[in-house]
Amino acid sequence: MRNMILIGFMGVGKGTVARTYAKLFDAYAIDTDDLIESLENRKIKKIFAESGEAYFRDLEKKTAQWLETSVQNAVISTGGGFYKQPNLKKIGTVVLLDSTFDAILERILSHPNAKRKLAKRPLFADRKKAEALYNTREPAYKAVADIVIDVENKDPETIARELHTLIGAKE
Ligand code: S3P
């Protein structure tokens, strides 16, 4: 299996879909934010607060290089800004999990841990700024994606199965 790399906006469910896919189809799920946190032994929120966004983006670059050279047969979920990595397509097949901003917000706010989910995402601190970021990123996500899946109103298993079918059709 070629790596699959899930991109999309904060809170769209990339990690959940990656883990669901992995369990259903016997693959490893890994997450770029988790890799960065383990590399730094600090939470993303802390990295942003103590070292700034540019430093975090450098860590994303380093992680992208490591993924390209060292990871195979995995489903990789990414932070919402990871799609900018120039070697993205060398890492694997790029899959956009697509949703409207309102549905993403609704998904986060309806979660039992909504407060924690918002608190760990510095770029979601200001709702209006997050929406503006969504609007600029949406076309850029679409431009880089090999596959686009509309995830609105679908449960993770439905999305994972749809993804499996689409990947099968592509290979
Ligand atoms: C970011 C998204 C976050 C995390 C960081 C920056 C972004 O990941 O990488 O806070 O630039 O959109 P999630 O997409 O998992 O929230």
PDB file of C-alpha atoms and ligand atoms in Angstrom:
ATOM      1  CA  MET A   1       0.000   0.000   0.000  1.00  0.00           C
ATOM      2  CA  ARG A   2       1.196   3.487  -0.843  1.00  0.00           C
ATOM      3  CA  ASN A   3       1.014   5.940   2.068  1.00  0.00           C
ATOM      4  CA  MET A   4      -2.163   7.944   2.274  1.00  0.00           C
ATOM      5  CA  ILE A   5      -1.836  11.475   3.539  1.00  0.00           C
ATOM      6  CA  LEU A   6      -4.983  13.105   4.904  1.00  0.00           C
ATOM      7  CA  ILE A   7      -5.183  16.888   4.640  1.00  0.00           C
ATOM      8  CA  GLY A   8      -7.911  19.353   5.575  1.00  0.00           C
ATOM      9  CA  PHE A   9      -8.896  22.052   8.010  1.00  0.00           C
ATOM     10  CA  MET A  10      -8.499  21.887  11.792  1.00  0.00           C
ATOM     11  CA  GLY A  11     -11.216  19.814  13.402  1.00  0.00           C
ATOM     12  CA  VAL A  12     -12.455  18.112  10.231  1.00  0.00           C
ATOM     13  CA  GLY A  13     -11.651  14.672  11.664  1.00  0.00           C
ATOM     14  CA  LYS A  14      -8.360  13.680   9.964  1.00  0.00           C
ATOM     15  CA  GLY A  15      -7.015  11.807  13.016  1.00  0.00           C
ATOM     16  CA  THR A  16     -10.297   9.990  13.663  1.00  0.00           C
ATOM     17  CA  VAL A  17     -10.618   8.903  10.035  1.00  0.00           C
ATOM     18  CA  ALA A  18      -6.968   7.776   9.924  1.00  0.00           C
ATOM     19  CA  ARG A  19      -7.380   5.616  13.038  1.00  0.00           C
ATOM     20  CA  THR A  20     -10.695   4.190  11.808  1.00  0.00           C
ATOM     21  CA  TYR A  21      -9.164   3.351   8.429  1.00  0.00           C
ATOM     22  CA  ALA A  22      -6.149   1.749  10.079  1.00  0.00           C
ATOM     23  CA  LYS A  23      -8.271  -0.510  12.258  1.00  0.00           C
ATOM     24  CA  LEU A  24     -10.571  -1.539   9.405  1.00  0.00           C
ATOM     25  CA  PHE A  25      -7.880  -2.195   6.816  1.00  0.00           C
ATOM     26  CA  ASP A  26      -4.924  -3.273   8.940  1.00  0.00           C
ATOM     27  CA  ALA A  27      -2.560  -0.342   8.504  1.00  0.00           C
ATOM     28  CA  TYR A  28      -0.675   1.936  10.896  1.00  0.00           C
ATOM     29  CA  ALA A  29      -2.119   5.394  11.527  1.00  0.00           C
ATOM     30  CA  ILE A  30       0.316   8.163  12.358  1.00  0.00           C
ATOM     31  CA  ASP A  31      -0.244  11.860  12.906  1.00  0.00           C
ATOM     32  CA  THR A  32       2.165  14.688  12.077  1.00  0.00           C
ATOM     33  CA  ASP A  33       1.237  16.737  15.158  1.00  0.00           C
ATOM     34  CA  ASP A  34       1.895  13.680  17.367  1.00  0.00           C
ATOM     35  CA  LEU A  35       5.270  13.168  15.665  1.00  0.00           C
ATOM     36  CA  ILE A  36       6.163  16.821  16.251  1.00  0.00           C
ATOM     37  CA  GLU A  37       5.093  16.658  19.906  1.00  0.00           C
ATOM     38  CA  SER A  38       7.254  13.590  20.458  1.00  0.00           C
ATOM     39  CA  LEU A  39      10.186  15.167  18.622  1.00  0.00           C
ATOM     40  CA  GLU A  40       9.985  18.231  20.863  1.00  0.00           C
ATOM     41  CA  ASN A  41       8.576  16.664  24.025  1.00  0.00           C
ATOM     42  CA  ARG A  42       6.161  19.601  24.092  1.00  0.00           C
ATOM     43  CA  LYS A  43       2.506  20.054  23.150  1.00  0.00           C
ATOM     44  CA  ILE A  44       1.685  21.972  19.935  1.00  0.00           C
ATOM     45  CA  LYS A  45       0.078  24.724  21.990  1.00  0.00           C
ATOM     46  CA  LYS A  46       3.286  25.133  23.994  1.00  0.00           C
ATOM     47  CA  ILE A  47       5.487  25.109  20.869  1.00  0.00           C
ATOM     48  CA  PHE A  48       3.376  27.943  19.378  1.00  0.00           C
ATOM     49  CA  ALA A  49       3.396  29.920  22.647  1.00  0.00           C
ATOM     50  CA  GLU A  50       7.100  29.487  23.470  1.00  0.00           C
ATOM     51  CA  SER A  51       8.755  29.280  20.048  1.00  0.00           C
ATOM     52  CA  GLY A  52       6.250  30.777  17.594  1.00  0.00           C
ATOM     53  CA  GLU A  53       4.514  29.575  14.453  1.00  0.00           C
ATOM     54  CA  ALA A  54       7.564  29.834  12.155  1.00  0.00           C
ATOM     55  CA  TYR A  55       9.458  27.418  14.390  1.00  0.00           C
ATOM     56  CA  PHE A  56       6.483  25.015  14.282  1.00  0.00           C
ATOM     57  CA  ARG A  57       6.427  25.213  10.457  1.00  0.00           C
ATOM     58  CA  ASP A  58      10.119  24.254  10.385  1.00  0.00           C
ATOM     59  CA  LEU A  59       9.269  21.199  12.455  1.00  0.00           C
ATOM     60  CA  GLU A  60       6.551  20.326   9.930  1.00  0.00           C
ATOM     61  CA  LYS A  61       9.142  20.532   7.164  1.00  0.00           C
ATOM     62  CA  LYS A  62      11.529  18.264   9.059  1.00  0.00           C
ATOM     63  CA  THR A  63       8.680  15.816   9.664  1.00  0.00           C
ATOM     64  CA  ALA A  64       7.700  15.851   5.974  1.00  0.00           C
ATOM     65  CA  GLN A  65      11.263  14.943   5.025  1.00  0.00           C
ATOM     66  CA  TRP A  66      11.350  12.109   7.550  1.00  0.00           C
ATOM     67  CA  LEU A  67       7.995  10.763   6.318  1.00  0.00           C
ATOM     68  CA  GLU A  68       9.203  10.745   2.720  1.00  0.00           C
ATOM     69  CA  THR A  69      12.335   8.776   3.447  1.00  0.00           C
ATOM     70  CA  SER A  70      11.241   6.565   6.341  1.00  0.00           C
ATOM     71  CA  VAL A  71       7.532   5.700   6.304  1.00  0.00           C
ATOM     72  CA  GLN A  72       5.639   3.195   4.165  1.00  0.00           C
ATOM     73  CA  ASN A  73       2.224   1.516   4.247  1.00  0.00           C
ATOM     74  CA  ALA A  74       0.746   4.074   6.599  1.00  0.00           C
ATOM     75  CA  VAL A  75      -2.263   6.339   6.757  1.00  0.00           C
ATOM     76  CA  ILE A  76      -0.965   9.713   7.852  1.00  0.00           C
ATOM     77  CA  SER A  77      -3.137  12.448   9.335  1.00  0.00           C
ATOM     78  CA  THR A  78      -1.694  15.945   9.233  1.00  0.00           C
ATOM     79  CA  GLY A  79      -2.047  19.332  10.895  1.00  0.00           C
ATOM     80  CA  GLY A  80      -4.205  21.776   8.927  1.00  0.00           C
ATOM     81  CA  GLY A  81      -1.164  23.650   7.563  1.00  0.00           C
ATOM     82  CA  PHE A  82       0.904  20.627   6.563  1.00  0.00           C
ATOM     83  CA  TYR A  83      -0.526  20.613   3.009  1.00  0.00           C
ATOM     84  CA  LYS A  84       2.030  23.323   2.122  1.00  0.00           C
ATOM     85  CA  GLN A  85       4.970  20.932   2.308  1.00  0.00           C
ATOM     86  CA  PRO A  86       6.568  20.814  -1.148  1.00  0.00           C
ATOM     87  CA  ASN A  87       7.225  17.055  -0.974  1.00  0.00           C
ATOM     88  CA  LEU A  88       3.631  16.195   0.031  1.00  0.00           C
ATOM     89  CA  LYS A  89       2.939  14.104  -3.066  1.00  0.00           C
ATOM     90  CA  LYS A  90       6.209  12.219  -2.636  1.00  0.00           C
ATOM     91  CA  ILE A  91       4.996  11.054   0.777  1.00  0.00           C
ATOM     92  CA  GLY A  92       1.828   9.441  -0.565  1.00  0.00           C
ATOM     93  CA  THR A  93      -1.585   9.841  -2.167  1.00  0.00           C
ATOM     94  CA  VAL A  94      -3.043  13.121  -0.943  1.00  0.00           C
ATOM     95  CA  VAL A  95      -6.632  12.921   0.333  1.00  0.00           C
ATOM     96  CA  LEU A  96      -8.617  16.029   1.263  1.00  0.00           C
ATOM     97  CA  LEU A  97     -11.316  15.604   3.904  1.00  0.00           C
ATOM     98  CA  ASP A  98     -13.649  18.363   2.831  1.00  0.00           C
ATOM     99  CA  SER A  99     -16.341  20.121   4.826  1.00  0.00           C
ATOM    100  CA  THR A 100     -17.858  23.577   5.223  1.00  0.00           C
ATOM    101  CA  PHE A 101     -16.525  25.784   8.008  1.00  0.00           C
ATOM    102  CA  ASP A 102     -19.896  25.764   9.793  1.00  0.00           C
ATOM    103  CA  ALA A 103     -19.997  21.973   9.882  1.00  0.00           C
ATOM    104  CA  ILE A 104     -16.431  21.851  11.256  1.00  0.00           C
ATOM    105  CA  LEU A 105     -17.333  24.314  13.983  1.00  0.00           C
ATOM    106  CA  GLU A 106     -20.457  22.326  14.800  1.00  0.00           C
ATOM    107  CA  ARG A 107     -18.398  19.110  14.940  1.00  0.00           C
ATOM    108  CA  ILE A 108     -15.941  20.641  17.421  1.00  0.00           C
ATOM    109  CA  LEU A 109     -18.557  22.360  19.579  1.00  0.00           C
ATOM    110  CA  SER A 110     -20.751  19.269  19.868  1.00  0.00           C
ATOM    111  CA  HIS A 111     -17.848  17.162  21.164  1.00  0.00           C
ATOM    112  CA  PRO A 112     -17.891  16.370  24.913  1.00  0.00           C
ATOM    113  CA  ASN A 113     -14.309  17.719  25.091  1.00  0.00           C
ATOM    114  CA  ALA A 114     -15.046  20.805  22.994  1.00  0.00           C
ATOM    115  CA  LYS A 115     -13.150  23.150  25.307  1.00  0.00           C
ATOM    116  CA  ARG A 116      -9.986  21.060  25.166  1.00  0.00           C
ATOM    117  CA  LYS A 117     -10.331  20.606  21.396  1.00  0.00           C
ATOM    118  CA  LEU A 118     -10.438  24.378  20.908  1.00  0.00           C
ATOM    119  CA  ALA A 119      -7.749  25.124  23.504  1.00  0.00           C
ATOM    120  CA  LYS A 120      -5.166  22.871  21.871  1.00  0.00           C
ATOM    121  CA  ARG A 121      -5.552  24.675  18.516  1.00  0.00           C
ATOM    122  CA  PRO A 122      -3.952  28.147  18.734  1.00  0.00           C
ATOM    123  CA  LEU A 123      -5.185  29.122  15.265  1.00  0.00           C
ATOM    124  CA  PHE A 124      -8.771  28.471  16.329  1.00  0.00           C
ATOM    125  CA  ALA A 125      -8.581  30.905  19.265  1.00  0.00           C
ATOM    126  CA  ASP A 126     -10.266  33.648  17.232  1.00  0.00           C
ATOM    127  CA  ARG A 127     -13.317  32.267  15.407  1.00  0.00           C
ATOM    128  CA  LYS A 128     -13.390  35.014  12.732  1.00  0.00           C
ATOM    129  CA  LYS A 129      -9.684  34.579  11.973  1.00  0.00           C
ATOM    130  CA  ALA A 130     -10.158  30.822  11.758  1.00  0.00           C
ATOM    131  CA  GLU A 131     -12.964  31.288   9.254  1.00  0.00           C
ATOM    132  CA  ALA A 132     -10.823  33.644   7.144  1.00  0.00           C
ATOM    133  CA  LEU A 133      -8.016  31.084   7.227  1.00  0.00           C
ATOM    134  CA  TYR A 134     -10.477  28.405   6.119  1.00  0.00           C
ATOM    135  CA  ASN A 135     -11.573  30.567   3.189  1.00  0.00           C
ATOM    136  CA  THR A 136      -8.024  31.102   1.949  1.00  0.00           C
ATOM    137  CA  ARG A 137      -7.002  27.496   2.468  1.00  0.00           C
ATOM    138  CA  GLU A 138     -10.017  25.762   0.934  1.00  0.00           C
ATOM    139  CA  PRO A 139      -8.969  26.324  -2.728  1.00  0.00           C
ATOM    140  CA  ALA A 140      -5.337  25.517  -1.878  1.00  0.00           C
ATOM    141  CA  TYR A 141      -6.336  22.187  -0.290  1.00  0.00           C
ATOM    142  CA  LYS A 142      -8.345  21.307  -3.404  1.00  0.00           C
ATOM    143  CA  ALA A 143      -5.458  22.218  -5.692  1.00  0.00           C
ATOM    144  CA  VAL A 144      -3.053  19.787  -4.033  1.00  0.00           C
ATOM    145  CA  ALA A 145      -5.460  16.868  -3.401  1.00  0.00           C
ATOM    146  CA  ASP A 146      -5.427  13.687  -5.491  1.00  0.00           C
ATOM    147  CA  ILE A 147      -8.756  12.644  -3.944  1.00  0.00           C
ATOM    148  CA  VAL A 148     -11.449  14.808  -2.328  1.00  0.00           C
ATOM    149  CA  ILE A 149     -13.982  13.299   0.077  1.00  0.00           C
ATOM    150  CA  ASP A 150     -16.976  15.257   1.278  1.00  0.00           C
ATOM    151  CA  VAL A 151     -17.135  14.273   4.951  1.00  0.00           C
ATOM    152  CA  GLU A 152     -20.110  16.323   6.059  1.00  0.00           C
ATOM    153  CA  ASN A 153     -22.766  14.335   7.946  1.00  0.00           C
ATOM    154  CA  LYS A 154     -20.840  11.085   7.537  1.00  0.00           C
ATOM    155  CA  ASP A 155     -19.509   8.896  10.331  1.00  0.00           C
ATOM    156  CA  PRO A 156     -15.798   7.934  10.361  1.00  0.00           C
ATOM    157  CA  GLU A 157     -16.424   4.350   9.223  1.00  0.00           C
ATOM    158  CA  THR A 158     -18.434   5.484   6.190  1.00  0.00           C
ATOM    159  CA  ILE A 159     -15.643   7.912   5.277  1.00  0.00           C
ATOM    160  CA  ALA A 160     -12.928   5.259   5.751  1.00  0.00           C
ATOM    161  CA  ARG A 161     -14.790   2.764   3.549  1.00  0.00           C
ATOM    162  CA  GLU A 162     -15.377   5.411   0.876  1.00  0.00           C
ATOM    163  CA  LEU A 163     -11.688   6.248   0.998  1.00  0.00           C
ATOM    164  CA  HIS A 164     -10.758   2.579   0.608  1.00  0.00           C
ATOM    165  CA  THR A 165     -12.934   2.289  -2.498  1.00  0.00           C
ATOM    166  CA  LEU A 166     -11.534   5.483  -4.044  1.00  0.00           C
ATOM    167  CA  ILE A 167      -7.929   4.460  -3.330  1.00  0.00           C
ATOM    168  CA  GLY A 168      -8.583   1.026  -4.824  1.00  0.00           C
ATOM    169  CA  ALA A 169      -9.958   2.629  -7.971  1.00  0.00           C
ATOM    170  CA  LYS A 170      -6.857   4.820  -8.273  1.00  0.00           C
ATOM    171  CA  GLU A 171      -4.222   2.104  -7.871  1.00  0.00           C
TER     172      GLU A 171
HETATM  173  C1  S3P B   1      -2.717  23.948  12.356  1.00  0.00           C
HETATM  174  C2  S3P B   1      -3.505  22.857  12.641  1.00  0.00           C
HETATM  175  C3  S3P B   1      -3.294  22.000  13.834  1.00  0.00           C
HETATM  176  C4  S3P B   1      -1.825  22.074  14.286  1.00  0.00           C
HETATM  177  C5  S3P B   1      -1.425  23.496  14.485  1.00  0.00           C
HETATM  178  C6  S3P B   1      -1.556  24.336  13.202  1.00  0.00           C
HETATM  179  C7  S3P B   1      -3.014  24.747  11.138  1.00  0.00           C
HETATM  180  O1  S3P B   1      -3.634  20.656  13.539  1.00  0.00           O
HETATM  181  O2  S3P B   1      -0.991  21.461  13.349  1.00  0.00           O
HETATM  182  O3  S3P B   1      -2.209  24.034  15.516  1.00  0.00           O
HETATM  183  O4  S3P B   1      -2.146  25.504  10.662  1.00  0.00           O
HETATM  184  O5  S3P B   1      -4.149  24.610  10.597  1.00  0.00           O
HETATM  185  P1  S3P B   1      -5.175  20.126  13.336  1.00  0.00           P
HETATM  186  O6  S3P B   1      -5.523  20.336  11.895  1.00  0.00           O
HETATM  187  O7  S3P B   1      -5.113  18.692  13.703  1.00  0.00           O
HETATM  188  O8  S3P B   1      -6.029  20.920  14.250  1.00  0.00           O
END
